[in-house]
Coordinates of C-alpha atoms in Angstrom, one line a residue:
Chain A
X15 CA -89.6 -23.6 78.7
X16 CA -87.4 -25.8 76.6
X17 CA -86.5 -29.1 78.3
X18 CA -83.1 -30.4 77.3
X19 CA -82.2 -34.0 78.2
X20 CA -78.5 -35.0 78.2
X21 CA -78.4 -38.8 78.9
X22 CA -74.6 -38.9 79.0
X23 CA -73.2 -35.6 80.3
X24 CA -69.6 -35.0 80.8
X25 CA -67.1 -32.8 82.6
X26 CA -65.2 -31.2 79.6
X27 CA -61.6 -30.5 80.6
X28 CA -59.4 -28.6 78.2
X29 CA -55.6 -28.7 78.7
X30 CA -53.4 -26.3 76.8
X31 CA -49.9 -27.7 76.5
X32 CA -46.8 -26.3 74.7
X33 CA -46.9 -29.3 72.3
X34 CA -48.4 -32.8 72.5
X35 CA -45.8 -35.3 71.7
X36 CA -46.7 -39.0 72.0
X37 CA -44.3 -40.8 74.3
X38 CA -43.3 -37.6 76.1
X39 CA -44.4 -35.6 79.1
X40 CA -46.2 -32.3 78.7
X41 CA -46.8 -29.8 81.4
X42 CA -50.2 -28.2 81.2
X43 CA -50.0 -24.4 81.0
X44 CA -53.8 -23.8 81.5
X45 CA -56.8 -25.9 82.5
X46 CA -60.4 -25.1 81.6
X47 CA -63.2 -27.2 83.1
X48 CA -66.9 -27.0 82.4
X49 CA -70.1 -29.0 82.2
X50 CA -70.5 -30.6 78.8
X51 CA -72.1 -33.2 76.7
X52 CA -74.3 -32.3 73.7
X53 CA -77.5 -31.5 75.6
X54 CA -75.7 -29.4 78.2
X55 CA -74.1 -27.4 75.3
X56 CA -77.5 -26.9 73.7
X57 CA -79.0 -25.7 77.0
X58 CA -76.0 -23.3 77.5
X59 CA -76.6 -21.8 74.1
X60 CA -80.4 -21.5 74.7
X61 CA -79.7 -19.8 78.0
X62 CA -77.3 -17.4 76.3
X63 CA -80.0 -16.6 73.7
X64 CA -82.3 -15.7 76.6
X65 CA -84.7 -18.7 76.2
X66 CA -86.1 -20.2 79.4
X67 CA -84.4 -23.6 79.6
X68 CA -84.2 -26.5 82.0
X69 CA -81.3 -29.0 81.6
X70 CA -82.0 -32.6 82.8
X71 CA -79.3 -35.1 83.2
X72 CA -78.2 -38.1 85.3
X73 CA -75.0 -37.3 87.2
X74 CA -72.8 -39.0 89.6
X75 CA -69.4 -39.0 91.3
X76 CA -66.9 -36.2 91.8
X77 CA -67.1 -35.0 88.2
X78 CA -70.9 -35.2 88.4
X79 CA -70.8 -32.8 91.3
X80 CA -68.4 -30.5 89.3
X81 CA -71.0 -30.6 86.5
X82 CA -73.7 -29.4 88.9
X83 CA -71.4 -26.7 90.4
X84 CA -70.5 -25.4 87.0
X85 CA -74.2 -25.2 85.8
X86 CA -75.0 -23.4 89.1
X87 CA -72.2 -21.0 88.6
X88 CA -73.4 -20.3 85.0
X89 CA -76.9 -19.7 86.3
X90 CA -78.2 -22.4 83.9
X91 CA -81.4 -23.9 85.3
X92 CA -80.9 -27.7 85.8
X93 CA -82.3 -30.7 87.5
X94 CA -79.7 -33.4 87.9
X95 CA -80.7 -36.9 89.0
X96 CA -78.1 -38.7 91.1
X97 CA -76.6 -41.9 89.8
X98 CA -74.2 -44.3 91.4
X99 CA -71.7 -44.3 88.6
X100 CA -69.2 -41.5 88.0
X101 CA -70.0 -39.0 85.3
X102 CA -67.4 -39.2 82.5
X103 CA -64.8 -36.7 81.7
X104 CA -63.7 -35.7 78.2
X105 CA -60.1 -34.4 77.9
X106 CA -59.3 -32.0 75.1
X107 CA -55.5 -31.4 74.7
X108 CA -54.8 -28.2 72.8
X109 CA -51.2 -28.0 71.4
X110 CA -50.2 -24.4 71.5
X111 CA -47.4 -25.0 69.0
X112 CA -49.7 -25.9 66.1
X113 CA -53.2 -25.6 67.3
X114 CA -53.8 -29.4 67.1
X115 CA -56.8 -30.5 69.1
X116 CA -56.6 -34.1 70.5
X117 CA -59.5 -35.6 72.4
X118 CA -59.5 -38.4 74.9
X119 CA -63.0 -39.3 76.0
X120 CA -63.8 -41.5 79.0
X121 CA -66.6 -44.0 78.6
X122 CA -69.9 -43.0 80.3
X123 CA -71.0 -44.7 83.6
X124 CA -73.6 -47.4 83.5
X125 CA -77.0 -45.9 84.1
X126 CA -79.4 -48.5 85.6
X127 CA -83.0 -48.9 84.6
X128 CA -84.1 -47.3 87.9
X129 CA -81.8 -44.4 87.4
X130 CA -83.0 -43.8 83.8
X131 CA -86.6 -44.0 85.2
X132 CA -85.8 -40.9 87.2
X133 CA -85.0 -39.0 84.0
X134 CA -88.1 -40.3 82.3
X135 CA -90.2 -39.2 85.3
X136 CA -88.7 -35.7 85.2
X137 CA -89.6 -35.4 81.6
X138 CA -93.1 -36.8 82.2
X139 CA -93.7 -34.3 85.0
X140 CA -92.6 -31.3 83.0
X141 CA -93.2 -31.9 79.3
X142 CA -96.8 -30.7 79.1
X143 CA -95.7 -27.3 80.4
X144 CA -92.7 -27.2 78.0
X145 CA -92.5 -25.6 74.5
X146 CA -90.0 -28.1 73.1
X147 CA -88.2 -31.2 74.2
X148 CA -84.6 -31.7 73.1
X149 CA -82.8 -35.0 73.5
X150 CA -79.1 -34.7 72.7
X151 CA -76.0 -36.8 72.8
X152 CA -75.2 -40.5 73.2
X153 CA -77.0 -42.9 75.5
X154 CA -74.8 -44.2 78.3
X155 CA -74.3 -48.0 78.9
X156 CA -77.4 -49.5 80.6
X157 CA -79.9 -47.3 78.8
X158 CA -81.7 -49.2 76.0
X159 CA -81.4 -47.9 72.4
X160 CA -85.0 -46.7 72.6
X161 CA -84.3 -44.5 75.7
X162 CA -84.8 -41.2 73.8
X163 CA -87.7 -42.8 71.9
X164 CA -89.6 -43.1 75.2
X165 CA -89.1 -39.4 75.9
X166 CA -90.1 -38.4 72.4
X167 CA -93.2 -40.4 72.7
X168 CA -94.1 -38.5 76.0
X169 CA -93.6 -35.2 74.1
X170 CA -95.7 -36.4 71.1
X171 CA -98.6 -37.3 73.4
X172 CA -98.4 -33.9 75.1
X173 CA -98.3 -32.2 71.7
X174 CA -94.8 -30.8 72.3
X175 CA -92.3 -30.9 69.4
X176 CA -89.2 -33.0 70.1
X177 CA -85.8 -32.5 68.7
X178 CA -83.3 -35.4 68.5
X179 CA -79.6 -35.2 68.1
X180 CA -77.8 -38.5 68.6
X181 CA -76.3 -41.2 66.6
X182 CA -76.3 -44.9 65.8
X183 CA -78.9 -47.2 67.4
X184 CA -80.2 -44.4 69.6
X185 CA -80.9 -42.3 66.5
X186 CA -82.5 -45.1 64.6
X187 CA -84.8 -46.1 67.6
X188 CA -85.5 -42.4 68.3
X189 CA -86.6 -41.6 64.8
X190 CA -89.3 -44.3 65.0
X191 CA -91.0 -42.4 67.8
X192 CA -91.7 -39.5 65.3
X193 CA -89.6 -36.5 66.5
X194 CA -90.5 -33.2 65.0
X195 CA -86.9 -32.6 64.0
X196 CA -83.8 -34.7 63.8
X197 CA -80.3 -33.1 63.2
X198 CA -77.7 -35.6 62.0
X199 CA -74.4 -34.6 60.5
X200 CA -73.4 -36.3 57.2
X201 CA -71.5 -39.1 59.0
X202 CA -74.4 -39.9 61.4
X203 CA -76.8 -39.8 58.5
X204 CA -74.7 -42.2 56.4
X205 CA -74.2 -44.6 59.4
X206 CA -78.0 -44.9 59.9
X207 CA -79.3 -44.8 56.3
X208 CA -76.4 -46.2 54.4
X209 CA -76.2 -43.4 51.9
X210 CA -73.6 -40.7 51.5
X211 CA -76.0 -38.4 49.7
X212 CA -77.6 -36.0 52.2
X213 CA -80.9 -35.5 50.4
X214 CA -81.4 -39.3 49.8
X215 CA -80.4 -39.9 53.4
X216 CA -82.8 -37.3 54.8
X217 CA -85.6 -38.7 52.7
X218 CA -84.8 -42.2 54.1
X219 CA -84.9 -40.8 57.7
X220 CA -88.3 -39.3 57.0
X221 CA -89.5 -42.7 55.7
X222 CA -88.3 -44.1 59.1
X223 CA -90.4 -41.7 61.1
X224 CA -88.6 -38.3 61.4
X225 CA -91.0 -35.5 60.5
X226 CA -88.3 -33.0 59.5
X227 CA -84.6 -33.6 59.0
X228 CA -81.8 -31.0 59.2
X229 CA -78.5 -32.4 57.9
X230 CA -75.5 -30.3 59.1
X231 CA -72.8 -30.2 56.5
X232 CA -70.1 -28.3 58.3
X233 CA -68.8 -25.3 56.3
X234 CA -71.4 -26.2 53.5
X235 CA -74.3 -25.2 55.8
X236 CA -77.4 -27.2 56.3
X237 CA -79.9 -29.2 54.3
X238 CA -83.5 -29.3 55.5
X239 CA -86.2 -31.8 54.4
X240 CA -89.8 -31.7 55.6
X241 CA -93.2 -32.7 54.3
X242 CA -93.1 -31.9 50.6
X243 CA -90.4 -29.2 50.8
X244 CA -86.6 -28.9 51.2
X245 CA -84.1 -26.1 51.7
X246 CA -80.4 -25.4 51.6
X247 CA -79.0 -22.8 53.9
X248 CA -75.6 -21.3 54.5
X249 CA -73.7 -18.2 55.5
X250 CA -72.3 -15.9 52.9
X251 CA -68.7 -16.0 54.3
X252 CA -66.9 -19.0 55.9
X253 CA -65.8 -18.4 59.5
X254 CA -62.7 -19.9 61.0
X255 CA -62.7 -21.0 64.6
X256 CA -63.8 -23.7 67.0
X257 CA -66.2 -26.1 65.3
X258 CA -66.6 -28.3 68.4
X259 CA -70.2 -27.7 69.5
X260 CA -71.4 -26.1 66.3
X261 CA -73.9 -28.9 65.8
X262 CA -75.2 -28.3 69.4
X263 CA -75.6 -24.6 68.7
X264 CA -77.6 -25.5 65.5
X265 CA -80.0 -27.5 67.6
X266 CA -80.3 -24.6 70.1
X267 CA -81.1 -22.2 67.3
X268 CA -83.7 -24.6 65.8
X269 CA -85.3 -25.3 69.3
X270 CA -85.6 -21.6 69.9
X271 CA -87.7 -21.1 66.7
X272 CA -89.7 -24.3 67.2
X273 CA -90.7 -22.9 70.6
X274 CA -91.9 -19.8 68.8
X275 CA -93.7 -22.0 66.2
X276 CA -91.8 -20.3 63.4
X277 CA -92.0 -21.6 59.8
X278 CA -89.3 -24.1 58.8
X279 CA -87.2 -21.7 56.7
X280 CA -86.9 -19.5 59.8
X281 CA -86.1 -22.5 62.0
X282 CA -83.4 -23.4 59.5
X283 CA -82.1 -19.8 59.4
X284 CA -81.6 -19.6 63.1
X285 CA -80.0 -23.0 63.2
X286 CA -77.4 -21.9 60.7
X287 CA -76.9 -18.5 62.3
X288 CA -76.4 -19.7 65.8
X289 CA -74.2 -22.5 64.7
X290 CA -72.1 -20.1 62.7
X291 CA -71.9 -17.7 65.7
X292 CA -70.7 -20.6 67.9
X293 CA -67.6 -21.1 65.8
X294 CA -66.4 -17.8 67.2
X295 CA -66.9 -19.0 70.8
X296 CA -63.9 -20.3 72.7
X297 CA -65.5 -23.5 73.9
X298 CA -68.4 -25.8 73.0
X299 CA -71.6 -24.1 74.3
X300 CA -70.3 -20.6 73.7
X301 CA -71.8 -18.3 71.0
X302 CA -70.9 -14.8 69.8
X303 CA -74.4 -13.3 70.3
X304 CA -73.5 -10.1 68.5
X305 CA -72.5 -12.1 65.4
X306 CA -75.7 -14.0 65.5
X307 CA -77.9 -10.9 65.8
X308 CA -75.9 -9.1 63.1
X309 CA -75.6 -11.9 60.6
X310 CA -79.0 -13.7 61.2
X311 CA -80.6 -11.9 58.3
X312 CA -77.7 -12.6 56.0
X313 CA -78.1 -16.4 56.1
X314 CA -79.0 -17.6 52.7
X315 CA -82.0 -20.0 52.6
X316 CA -82.9 -21.4 49.3
X317 CA -85.7 -23.8 48.5
X318 CA -84.8 -26.9 46.6
X319 CA -87.3 -27.6 43.8
X320 CA -86.7 -31.3 43.2
X321 CA -89.2 -33.9 42.2
X322 CA -87.4 -36.3 44.6
X323 CA -88.4 -34.2 47.7
X324 CA -92.1 -35.2 47.2
X325 CA -92.1 -38.5 48.9
Chain B
X1 CA -42.8 -45.2 111.8
X2 CA -41.6 -43.7 108.5
X3 CA -43.0 -40.3 107.9
X4 CA -43.4 -39.5 104.2
X5 CA -44.1 -35.9 103.0
X6 CA -45.5 -35.3 99.5
X7 CA -45.6 -31.5 99.0
X8 CA -47.3 -31.8 95.6
X9 CA -49.5 -34.9 95.5
X10 CA -51.6 -35.8 92.5
X11 CA -54.5 -37.9 91.4
X12 CA -52.8 -40.2 88.8
X13 CA -55.2 -41.1 86.1
X14 CA -54.2 -43.7 83.4
X15 CA -56.3 -43.9 80.3
X16 CA -55.8 -46.8 77.9
X17 CA -56.7 -45.9 74.4
X18 CA -56.5 -48.0 71.2
X19 CA -54.0 -45.5 69.8
X20 CA -53.2 -41.9 70.6
X21 CA -53.3 -39.9 67.4
X22 CA -52.7 -36.1 67.7
X23 CA -55.6 -34.2 66.1
X24 CA -58.0 -37.1 66.5
X25 CA -60.5 -38.4 69.1
X26 CA -59.7 -41.5 71.1
X27 CA -62.2 -43.4 73.2
X28 CA -60.8 -44.6 76.5
X29 CA -61.2 -48.3 76.9
X30 CA -60.1 -48.4 80.6
X31 CA -59.6 -45.8 83.3
X32 CA -57.4 -46.3 86.3
X33 CA -57.3 -43.7 89.1
X34 CA -55.1 -43.6 92.2
X35 CA -53.4 -41.3 94.6
X36 CA -50.0 -40.4 93.3
X37 CA -47.0 -38.1 93.5
X38 CA -43.5 -39.3 94.5
X39 CA -44.0 -39.4 98.2
X40 CA -47.4 -41.2 98.0
X41 CA -45.7 -43.8 95.8
X42 CA -42.9 -44.2 98.4
X43 CA -45.5 -44.6 101.2
X44 CA -47.5 -47.1 99.1
X45 CA -44.4 -49.2 98.6
X46 CA -43.4 -49.0 102.2
X47 CA -46.9 -50.1 103.2
X48 CA -46.7 -53.1 100.8
X49 CA -43.3 -54.0 102.4
X50 CA -45.0 -54.1 105.8
X51 CA -43.3 -51.0 107.2
X52 CA -45.3 -48.7 109.5
X53 CA -45.8 -45.5 107.4
X54 CA -47.6 -42.3 107.6
X55 CA -48.2 -40.2 104.5
X56 CA -48.5 -36.4 105.0
X57 CA -49.6 -34.2 102.2
X58 CA -51.6 -31.0 101.5
X59 CA -54.7 -31.8 99.5
X60 CA -57.7 -29.8 98.1
X61 CA -60.6 -29.8 95.8
X62 CA -62.4 -32.8 94.3
X63 CA -59.3 -34.6 93.2
X64 CA -57.8 -34.0 96.6
X65 CA -60.8 -35.8 98.1
X66 CA -60.3 -38.7 95.6
X67 CA -56.6 -38.9 96.8
X68 CA -57.8 -39.2 100.4
X69 CA -60.5 -41.8 99.4
X70 CA -58.0 -43.9 97.5
X71 CA -55.5 -43.9 100.4
X72 CA -58.2 -44.9 102.8
X73 CA -59.3 -47.7 100.4
X74 CA -55.7 -48.9 100.2
X75 CA -55.5 -48.9 104.0
X76 CA -52.5 -46.6 103.7
X77 CA -52.2 -44.4 106.9
X78 CA -52.3 -40.8 106.0
X79 CA -52.9 -37.3 107.4
X80 CA -53.9 -34.8 104.7
X81 CA -54.1 -31.2 105.5
X82 CA -56.8 -29.3 103.6
X83 CA -55.8 -26.6 101.2
X84 CA -57.9 -24.1 99.2
X85 CA -56.4 -24.9 95.8
X86 CA -57.4 -28.1 93.9
X87 CA -54.9 -31.0 94.0
X88 CA -53.4 -31.6 90.5
X89 CA -54.1 -34.5 88.2
X90 CA -51.6 -36.3 86.1
X91 CA -53.0 -37.9 83.0
X92 CA -51.1 -40.9 81.5
X93 CA -52.3 -42.0 78.1
X94 CA -51.3 -45.6 77.3
X95 CA -51.6 -46.4 73.6
X96 CA -52.5 -50.1 73.3
X97 CA -51.3 -50.2 69.7
X98 CA -47.7 -49.6 70.4
X99 CA -47.3 -49.3 74.2
X100 CA -46.4 -45.6 73.9
X101 CA -46.9 -43.7 77.2
X102 CA -47.8 -40.0 77.0
X103 CA -48.1 -37.8 80.1
X104 CA -50.1 -34.6 80.5
X105 CA -49.5 -33.1 83.9
X106 CA -51.6 -30.4 85.5
X107 CA -49.7 -27.7 87.4
X108 CA -49.9 -28.0 91.2
X109 CA -52.2 -25.7 93.2
X110 CA -50.7 -22.7 95.0
X111 CA -50.0 -23.7 98.6
X112 CA -50.0 -20.7 100.9
X113 CA -47.5 -20.1 103.7
X114 CA -50.2 -20.8 106.2
X115 CA -51.2 -24.1 104.4
X116 CA -47.5 -25.2 104.3
X117 CA -47.2 -24.4 108.0
X118 CA -49.8 -27.1 108.6
X119 CA -47.5 -29.6 107.0
X120 CA -44.4 -28.3 108.9
X121 CA -46.4 -28.6 112.2
X122 CA -47.5 -32.2 111.4
X123 CA -43.8 -33.1 110.8
X124 CA -42.8 -31.2 114.0
X125 CA -45.4 -33.1 116.1
X126 CA -44.4 -36.5 114.8
X127 CA -40.8 -36.5 113.8
X128 CA -39.3 -37.4 117.2
X129 CA -41.3 -40.6 117.3
X130 CA -40.4 -41.5 113.7
X131 CA -37.6 -43.7 112.4
X132 CA -37.1 -41.9 109.1
X133 CA -38.4 -38.8 107.4
X134 CA -38.8 -38.9 103.6
X135 CA -39.5 -35.8 101.6
X136 CA -40.3 -36.6 98.0
X137 CA -41.5 -34.9 94.8
X138 CA -41.7 -31.3 93.6
X139 CA -42.7 -28.3 95.8
X140 CA -45.9 -26.7 94.6
X141 CA -46.1 -23.0 93.7
X142 CA -46.2 -20.9 96.9
X143 CA -43.8 -23.1 98.9
X144 CA -40.3 -21.6 99.0
X145 CA -37.4 -23.6 97.6
X146 CA -36.2 -24.4 101.2
X147 CA -39.6 -26.0 102.1
X148 CA -38.1 -29.4 102.4
X149 CA -34.9 -28.0 104.0
X150 CA -37.0 -26.8 107.0
X151 CA -38.4 -30.3 107.4
X152 CA -35.0 -31.9 107.1
X153 CA -33.7 -29.5 109.7
X154 CA -36.5 -30.6 112.1
X155 CA -35.5 -34.3 111.5
X156 CA -31.8 -33.5 112.0
X157 CA -32.5 -31.9 115.4
X158 CA -34.5 -34.9 116.4
X159 CA -31.7 -37.3 115.4
X160 CA -33.9 -38.8 112.7
X161 CA -32.4 -39.6 109.3
X162 CA -34.0 -37.7 106.4
X163 CA -34.2 -38.9 102.8
X164 CA -34.7 -36.3 100.0
X165 CA -35.9 -37.1 96.5
X166 CA -36.7 -33.9 94.6
X167 CA -35.1 -31.8 91.8
X168 CA -33.9 -28.3 90.9
X169 CA -34.0 -25.5 93.5
X170 CA -35.8 -27.6 96.1
X171 CA -33.0 -30.3 95.8
X172 CA -30.3 -27.7 96.0
X173 CA -31.8 -26.0 99.1
X174 CA -32.7 -29.3 100.7
X175 CA -29.1 -30.6 100.4
X176 CA -27.9 -27.7 102.4
X177 CA -29.9 -28.9 105.4
X178 CA -27.8 -32.0 105.5
X179 CA -30.1 -34.9 104.7
X180 CA -28.9 -38.4 105.5
X181 CA -29.6 -39.5 102.0
X182 CA -30.3 -37.9 98.7
X183 CA -31.5 -39.9 95.6
X184 CA -31.2 -37.9 92.4
X185 CA -31.4 -39.6 89.0
X186 CA -28.6 -38.8 86.5
X187 CA -30.6 -35.8 85.0
X188 CA -31.5 -34.3 88.4
X189 CA -27.8 -34.6 89.4
X190 CA -26.6 -33.0 86.2
X191 CA -29.1 -30.1 86.6
X192 CA -27.9 -29.3 90.1
X193 CA -24.2 -30.0 89.9
X194 CA -23.5 -29.2 86.2
X195 CA -21.7 -32.5 85.6
X196 CA -22.8 -35.5 83.6
X197 CA -20.5 -37.9 85.5
X198 CA -22.4 -39.6 88.4
X199 CA -19.4 -40.0 90.7
X200 CA -18.2 -36.4 90.2
X201 CA -21.8 -35.2 90.7
X202 CA -22.4 -37.3 93.8
X203 CA -19.2 -35.9 95.3
X204 CA -20.3 -32.4 94.5
X205 CA -23.6 -33.1 96.2
X206 CA -21.8 -34.3 99.3
X207 CA -19.7 -31.1 99.2
X208 CA -23.0 -29.1 99.2
X209 CA -24.3 -30.9 102.4
X210 CA -25.8 -34.3 101.5
X211 CA -24.3 -36.9 103.7
X212 CA -24.9 -39.9 101.4
X213 CA -25.9 -39.8 97.7
X214 CA -27.6 -42.6 95.7
X215 CA -27.7 -41.8 92.0
X216 CA -30.3 -43.9 90.2
X217 CA -29.0 -44.8 86.7
X218 CA -32.0 -46.7 85.3
X219 CA -31.1 -50.1 83.9
X220 CA -27.5 -49.5 85.0
X221 CA -28.5 -49.7 88.6
X222 CA -27.3 -47.3 91.3
X223 CA -24.2 -45.5 92.5
X224 CA -23.8 -44.8 96.2
X225 CA -21.3 -42.3 97.7
X226 CA -20.9 -41.7 101.4
X227 CA -18.2 -40.7 103.8
X228 CA -15.0 -42.2 102.4
X229 CA -16.7 -45.1 100.5
X230 CA -18.6 -45.7 97.3
X231 CA -20.5 -48.6 95.8
X232 CA -22.1 -49.6 92.5
X233 CA -25.1 -51.9 92.6
X234 CA -27.3 -53.6 90.0
X235 CA -29.4 -56.6 89.2
X236 CA -27.9 -59.6 87.4
X237 CA -30.6 -59.5 84.7
X238 CA -32.4 -56.5 83.2
X239 CA -36.2 -56.5 83.6
X240 CA -38.7 -55.1 81.2
X241 CA -41.7 -53.4 82.4
X242 CA -43.1 -50.1 83.8
X243 CA -40.2 -47.9 85.0
X244 CA -42.6 -45.1 86.2
X245 CA -42.1 -45.0 90.0
X246 CA -38.9 -47.1 90.0
X247 CA -37.1 -44.2 91.7
X248 CA -39.8 -43.9 94.3
X249 CA -39.5 -47.6 95.0
X250 CA -35.8 -47.2 95.4
X251 CA -36.4 -44.5 98.0
X252 CA -38.8 -46.8 99.8
X253 CA -36.3 -49.7 99.8
X254 CA -33.6 -47.4 101.2
X255 CA -35.9 -45.8 103.9
X256 CA -36.8 -49.3 105.1
X257 CA -33.2 -50.1 105.8
X258 CA -32.4 -46.7 107.2
X259 CA -35.3 -47.3 109.7
X260 CA -33.5 -50.6 110.6
X261 CA -30.1 -48.7 110.9
X262 CA -28.6 -51.2 108.3
X263 CA -25.1 -50.5 106.9
X264 CA -25.0 -48.6 103.6
X265 CA -24.3 -51.6 101.3
X266 CA -27.6 -53.1 102.7
X267 CA -29.5 -49.9 102.2
X268 CA -28.2 -49.8 98.6
X269 CA -29.1 -53.5 98.0
X270 CA -32.7 -53.0 99.2
X271 CA -33.0 -49.8 97.1
X272 CA -32.0 -51.7 94.0
X273 CA -34.0 -54.8 94.8
X274 CA -37.3 -52.9 95.5
X275 CA -36.8 -50.6 92.6
X276 CA -36.3 -53.6 90.3
X277 CA -39.4 -55.3 91.7
X278 CA -41.4 -52.2 91.0
X279 CA -40.7 -52.5 87.3
X280 CA -42.9 -55.6 87.4
X281 CA -45.8 -53.6 89.0
X282 CA -48.6 -52.3 86.8
X283 CA -48.6 -48.8 88.1
X284 CA -46.2 -46.4 90.0
X285 CA -46.3 -47.5 93.7
X286 CA -46.8 -51.2 92.9
X287 CA -44.1 -53.7 93.7
X288 CA -43.8 -57.4 93.0
X289 CA -43.0 -58.5 96.6
X290 CA -42.2 -62.1 95.6
X291 CA -39.6 -60.9 93.1
X292 CA -38.1 -58.6 95.7
X293 CA -37.8 -61.3 98.4
X294 CA -36.5 -63.9 95.9
X295 CA -34.0 -61.6 94.1
X296 CA -32.9 -59.4 97.0
X297 CA -29.8 -61.6 97.7
X298 CA -28.9 -61.6 94.0
X299 CA -28.4 -57.8 93.8
X300 CA -24.7 -57.2 93.0
X301 CA -23.1 -54.6 95.3
X302 CA -19.5 -53.7 94.5
X303 CA -17.3 -51.3 96.4
X304 CA -15.6 -48.7 94.3
X305 CA -11.9 -48.3 95.3
X306 CA -11.1 -44.9 93.9
X307 CA -8.9 -42.3 95.3
X308 CA -11.4 -39.8 94.1
X309 CA -14.0 -41.0 96.7
X310 CA -11.9 -39.8 99.6
X311 CA -12.9 -36.2 99.7

């Protein structure tokens, strides 16, 4: 089973309006609500791919209950620990006139030390019987920067590979705990390592403790750097669609292969294939499974032969 | 007691963001949630003014429960009938950079004939012991255009003055039931009567069944037309502030005087005074009571001596 922790889940609400005009009133023509946050999206994709998954998250308030109800309706196994603060809501406003997507994100609730302990305990109870641990998304206020680091440490001691997908201080502290895989995008990598070059940045992340680094480069595919080897991977044809959640789908694709103990080029191939298939999904967490199955073999994975990789 | 019916209540959520930029993501710096909808705002102002009030509304879903919880927290007497559909949410996005206010309003839930009957029954049970009935805001999908007309008819038979503040077909149908007072703004008046002239429009509304018409003209104050008489009223100095809910505050001010059976110039004076004091409130439904008490006597009420009034 793949354990997926979302420290700061959200109720994702998408409003379609005729046109979003600052200073004016828009009537919403359709409303879509679903459980969200990076880890929830990862778990949803894993569930769609048929992988046994358990989503762990602290949830509270009315929107927290809607998150639980949506996960239950989707048949996605989950264990939510109750917190006093209200789970945040992200509002996506889709302007039908021009397709512009505008996001307004509520701040996360404060999660107390005691409430975070409940999440840590859930991971401790289950990690030794898990194939992979995924920690994804931001840490909410109240959880220290090494919140994910503590979970990664539990996984490492149990001999379970951990995947980390977060940013800023949580990413920096998490890397130090030695996760098997870190998946920053170019901006997250630059913010933490100070370099805009993906290869240099990935090497810097390895020096900080990450064992393998996948840098997602949007339409340019992904760069993977591990012990003494590096690869670039991409799809033969660019796809147009919804790129929100493409990074989460990449993490799901990678976690699936890590659970199967596949070699790194295959882990990378699935990350790119599932991410690409997610662009055809309507909302974050959706994937076009047929596309993934059909195009998985067509993903181009090329080893990079560079002296610089051998650090 | 003043009975206030809100057919289509809402959970009003105000997000303050640094700047709202279409196509970009904004982090919300503060979130404010409260029960809303025109009638709820009217009831809130009446409650602040110390008038015994009961808010009646059909509510459902998670946001409907939040509406009830907020009314309870505010100590505002209410009787909510449960509906299957989820109460709508209005999202106000306040851009801190330039003060721009952008609204995104969810559609109301469908209210079935049976669910609307519960509201009608609540009014029937209570109207004879009420001083005034206020019907405010839009009718939700499922409620026929004469939804408010039926309530106004119950009030008329009980000898209780009814105040109507709505728009479009609900306004047109409601007027036909002979409410004591109708309070359109200039745009609502134009939409129903076809004329942009407030006096001509108010006379047309009287011809359609309204006994007295108060036309709110924003910073220009109000125009009142009743049987054989008309007045203009305004404040000596313009106020800057939040005009959302100013019309609802005017209805509250008028209902308060109607409950006291005050003469029309005094009803008009309070409508203008309370409306003006609401502009200084942070959110719709707030009034600056000190301002109202201090400036009430300074409201200028002038009778209009026009042959045209005598229709």
